[in-house]
């Protein structure tokens, strides 16, 4: 029974991934859009340096994006790392969420606080345990058309298991 379930899951995942890979590829846009990158983090001291390093290497005009890091009540050095990173450039902001919100508990509070101060129309949200490629913003920029309402992408987890990484890639293929 377990073997059949695993085979079925692998087959379904491969089908979804195949469908996503066959979809129409974006046309390269001549227009550069502007992005607000949002990261909410809770006790990510061990993971966030890799993300911050990857964000530092983004190959996109700095006046066309901002980075908003929201510390979600961390008890480790996450917020200090965020502040250090943000102090280096004008387009970076670190905010500190110090208490929980009853109407929007958990990560939602940090994401909402960051979205509330975002300056750009397009919001890109990633997690502190992910890394982004240098061309990340160009890739999203290429997908924006009047017919597109939302874009979902893939950011590899730093320490994900091979199965978790495969399932993420399959999900992103939808």
PDB file of C-alpha atoms in Angstrom, residues 12-125:
ATOM      1  CA  UNK A  12       1.059  12.928 -10.063  1.00  0.00           C
ATOM      2  CA  UNK A  13       3.927  15.229  -9.118  1.00  0.00           C
ATOM      3  CA  UNK A  14       5.754  14.453 -12.351  1.00  0.00           C
ATOM      4  CA  UNK A  15       2.555  15.198 -14.295  1.00  0.00           C
ATOM      5  CA  UNK A  16       2.083  18.570 -12.611  1.00  0.00           C
ATOM      6  CA  UNK A  17       5.750  19.449 -13.104  1.00  0.00           C
ATOM      7  CA  UNK A  18       5.579  18.435 -16.772  1.00  0.00           C
ATOM      8  CA  UNK A  19       2.460  20.578 -17.288  1.00  0.00           C
ATOM      9  CA  UNK A  20       4.162  23.592 -15.706  1.00  0.00           C
ATOM     10  CA  UNK A  21       7.295  23.193 -17.775  1.00  0.00           C
ATOM     11  CA  UNK A  22       5.282  23.063 -21.025  1.00  0.00           C
ATOM     12  CA  UNK A  23       3.397  26.278 -20.296  1.00  0.00           C
ATOM     13  CA  UNK A  24       4.145  29.332 -22.410  1.00  0.00           C
ATOM     14  CA  UNK A  25       7.368  31.049 -21.448  1.00  0.00           C
ATOM     15  CA  UNK A  26       7.338  34.784 -20.817  1.00  0.00           C
ATOM     16  CA  UNK A  27       8.202  37.310 -23.440  1.00  0.00           C
ATOM     17  CA  UNK A  28      11.027  39.565 -22.380  1.00  0.00           C
ATOM     18  CA  UNK A  29       9.630  42.871 -21.212  1.00  0.00           C
ATOM     19  CA  UNK A  30      11.373  46.093 -22.160  1.00  0.00           C
ATOM     20  CA  UNK A  31       9.767  47.804 -19.189  1.00  0.00           C
ATOM     21  CA  UNK A  32      11.380  47.549 -15.786  1.00  0.00           C
ATOM     22  CA  UNK A  33       8.821  47.260 -13.022  1.00  0.00           C
ATOM     23  CA  UNK A  34       9.470  48.033  -9.364  1.00  0.00           C
ATOM     24  CA  UNK A  35       9.345  45.487  -6.545  1.00  0.00           C
ATOM     25  CA  UNK A  36       9.078  45.395  -2.776  1.00  0.00           C
ATOM     26  CA  UNK A  37      10.754  42.256  -1.442  1.00  0.00           C
ATOM     27  CA  UNK A  38       9.299  41.157   1.890  1.00  0.00           C
ATOM     28  CA  UNK A  39      10.809  38.670   4.316  1.00  0.00           C
ATOM     29  CA  UNK A  40       9.276  37.762   7.673  1.00  0.00           C
ATOM     30  CA  UNK A  41      11.560  35.882  10.037  1.00  0.00           C
ATOM     31  CA  UNK A  42      11.230  34.271  13.450  1.00  0.00           C
ATOM     32  CA  UNK A  43      14.435  32.990  15.071  1.00  0.00           C
ATOM     33  CA  UNK A  44      16.247  32.564  11.750  1.00  0.00           C
ATOM     34  CA  UNK A  45      19.717  33.607  12.953  1.00  0.00           C
ATOM     35  CA  UNK A  46      21.237  30.446  11.458  1.00  0.00           C
ATOM     36  CA  UNK A  47      19.512  30.756   8.066  1.00  0.00           C
ATOM     37  CA  UNK A  48      19.057  34.427   7.256  1.00  0.00           C
ATOM     38  CA  UNK A  49      22.713  35.233   6.430  1.00  0.00           C
ATOM     39  CA  UNK A  50      22.476  33.050   3.297  1.00  0.00           C
ATOM     40  CA  UNK A  51      19.300  34.826   2.190  1.00  0.00           C
ATOM     41  CA  UNK A  52      20.779  38.268   2.877  1.00  0.00           C
ATOM     42  CA  UNK A  53      23.889  37.343   0.921  1.00  0.00           C
ATOM     43  CA  UNK A  54      21.758  36.292  -2.047  1.00  0.00           C
ATOM     44  CA  UNK A  55      19.667  39.491  -1.844  1.00  0.00           C
ATOM     45  CA  UNK A  56      22.864  41.525  -1.864  1.00  0.00           C
ATOM     46  CA  UNK A  57      23.764  39.973  -5.220  1.00  0.00           C
ATOM     47  CA  UNK A  58      20.512  40.860  -7.018  1.00  0.00           C
ATOM     48  CA  UNK A  59      21.211  42.022 -10.546  1.00  0.00           C
ATOM     49  CA  UNK A  60      18.558  44.747 -10.830  1.00  0.00           C
ATOM     50  CA  UNK A  61      18.692  48.546 -10.599  1.00  0.00           C
ATOM     51  CA  UNK A  62      18.621  49.436  -6.863  1.00  0.00           C
ATOM     52  CA  UNK A  63      16.139  52.251  -7.453  1.00  0.00           C
ATOM     53  CA  UNK A  64      13.660  49.675  -8.796  1.00  0.00           C
ATOM     54  CA  UNK A  65      13.384  47.536  -5.665  1.00  0.00           C
ATOM     55  CA  UNK A  66      13.351  47.695  -1.912  1.00  0.00           C
ATOM     56  CA  UNK A  67      13.916  45.024   0.703  1.00  0.00           C
ATOM     57  CA  UNK A  68      11.737  45.001   3.812  1.00  0.00           C
ATOM     58  CA  UNK A  69      12.793  42.592   6.555  1.00  0.00           C
ATOM     59  CA  UNK A  70      10.249  42.012   9.312  1.00  0.00           C
ATOM     60  CA  UNK A  71      11.481  40.452  12.533  1.00  0.00           C
ATOM     61  CA  UNK A  72       8.587  38.419  13.945  1.00  0.00           C
ATOM     62  CA  UNK A  73       9.340  38.449  17.708  1.00  0.00           C
ATOM     63  CA  UNK A  74      12.665  36.611  17.446  1.00  0.00           C
ATOM     64  CA  UNK A  75      14.532  35.791  20.640  1.00  0.00           C
ATOM     65  CA  UNK A  76      17.881  35.233  18.905  1.00  0.00           C
ATOM     66  CA  UNK A  77      20.074  37.645  16.873  1.00  0.00           C
ATOM     67  CA  UNK A  78      17.814  37.682  13.798  1.00  0.00           C
ATOM     68  CA  UNK A  79      16.856  41.346  14.187  1.00  0.00           C
ATOM     69  CA  UNK A  80      20.457  42.474  14.727  1.00  0.00           C
ATOM     70  CA  UNK A  81      21.461  40.706  11.498  1.00  0.00           C
ATOM     71  CA  UNK A  82      18.568  42.399   9.695  1.00  0.00           C
ATOM     72  CA  UNK A  83      19.549  45.829  11.000  1.00  0.00           C
ATOM     73  CA  UNK A  84      23.194  45.339  10.002  1.00  0.00           C
ATOM     74  CA  UNK A  85      22.141  44.331   6.489  1.00  0.00           C
ATOM     75  CA  UNK A  86      19.722  47.243   6.122  1.00  0.00           C
ATOM     76  CA  UNK A  87      22.207  49.841   7.342  1.00  0.00           C
ATOM     77  CA  UNK A  88      24.340  49.293   4.219  1.00  0.00           C
ATOM     78  CA  UNK A  89      21.871  50.541   1.571  1.00  0.00           C
ATOM     79  CA  UNK A  90      19.061  53.094   1.252  1.00  0.00           C
ATOM     80  CA  UNK A  91      16.587  50.620  -0.288  1.00  0.00           C
ATOM     81  CA  UNK A  92      16.553  48.325   2.766  1.00  0.00           C
ATOM     82  CA  UNK A  93      14.352  48.519   5.852  1.00  0.00           C
ATOM     83  CA  UNK A  94      14.181  46.378   8.980  1.00  0.00           C
ATOM     84  CA  UNK A  95      11.097  46.451  11.173  1.00  0.00           C
ATOM     85  CA  UNK A  96      10.618  44.782  14.525  1.00  0.00           C
ATOM     86  CA  UNK A  97       7.337  43.162  15.546  1.00  0.00           C
ATOM     87  CA  UNK A  98       7.447  42.981  19.318  1.00  0.00           C
ATOM     88  CA  UNK A  99       4.003  41.691  20.226  1.00  0.00           C
ATOM     89  CA  UNK A 100       1.456  39.343  18.740  1.00  0.00           C
ATOM     90  CA  UNK A 101      -1.748  40.543  17.164  1.00  0.00           C
ATOM     91  CA  UNK A 102      -4.935  38.736  18.139  1.00  0.00           C
ATOM     92  CA  UNK A 103      -6.728  39.281  14.813  1.00  0.00           C
ATOM     93  CA  UNK A 104      -3.770  38.145  12.668  1.00  0.00           C
ATOM     94  CA  UNK A 105      -1.615  35.799  14.742  1.00  0.00           C
ATOM     95  CA  UNK A 106       1.823  34.627  13.738  1.00  0.00           C
ATOM     96  CA  UNK A 107       3.635  35.402  10.514  1.00  0.00           C
ATOM     97  CA  UNK A 108       0.651  37.301   9.089  1.00  0.00           C
ATOM     98  CA  UNK A 109       1.377  40.252  11.404  1.00  0.00           C
ATOM     99  CA  UNK A 110       4.946  40.609  10.165  1.00  0.00           C
ATOM    100  CA  UNK A 111       3.957  40.228   6.514  1.00  0.00           C
ATOM    101  CA  UNK A 112       1.142  42.772   6.875  1.00  0.00           C
ATOM    102  CA  UNK A 113       3.403  45.274   8.668  1.00  0.00           C
ATOM    103  CA  UNK A 114       5.926  44.994   5.848  1.00  0.00           C
ATOM    104  CA  UNK A 115       3.256  45.259   3.137  1.00  0.00           C
ATOM    105  CA  UNK A 116       1.845  48.357   4.827  1.00  0.00           C
ATOM    106  CA  UNK A 117       5.107  50.256   4.295  1.00  0.00           C
ATOM    107  CA  UNK A 118       5.928  48.826   0.865  1.00  0.00           C
ATOM    108  CA  UNK A 119       6.520  51.522  -1.748  1.00  0.00           C
ATOM    109  CA  UNK A 120       6.102  49.451  -4.895  1.00  0.00           C
ATOM    110  CA  UNK A 121       3.096  47.839  -6.558  1.00  0.00           C
ATOM    111  CA  UNK A 122       4.583  44.373  -6.909  1.00  0.00           C
ATOM    112  CA  UNK A 123       5.286  42.457  -3.702  1.00  0.00           C
ATOM    113  CA  UNK A 124       7.687  39.516  -3.692  1.00  0.00           C
ATOM    114  CA  UNK A 125       7.595  37.416  -0.547  1.00  0.00           C
TER     115      UNK A 125
END
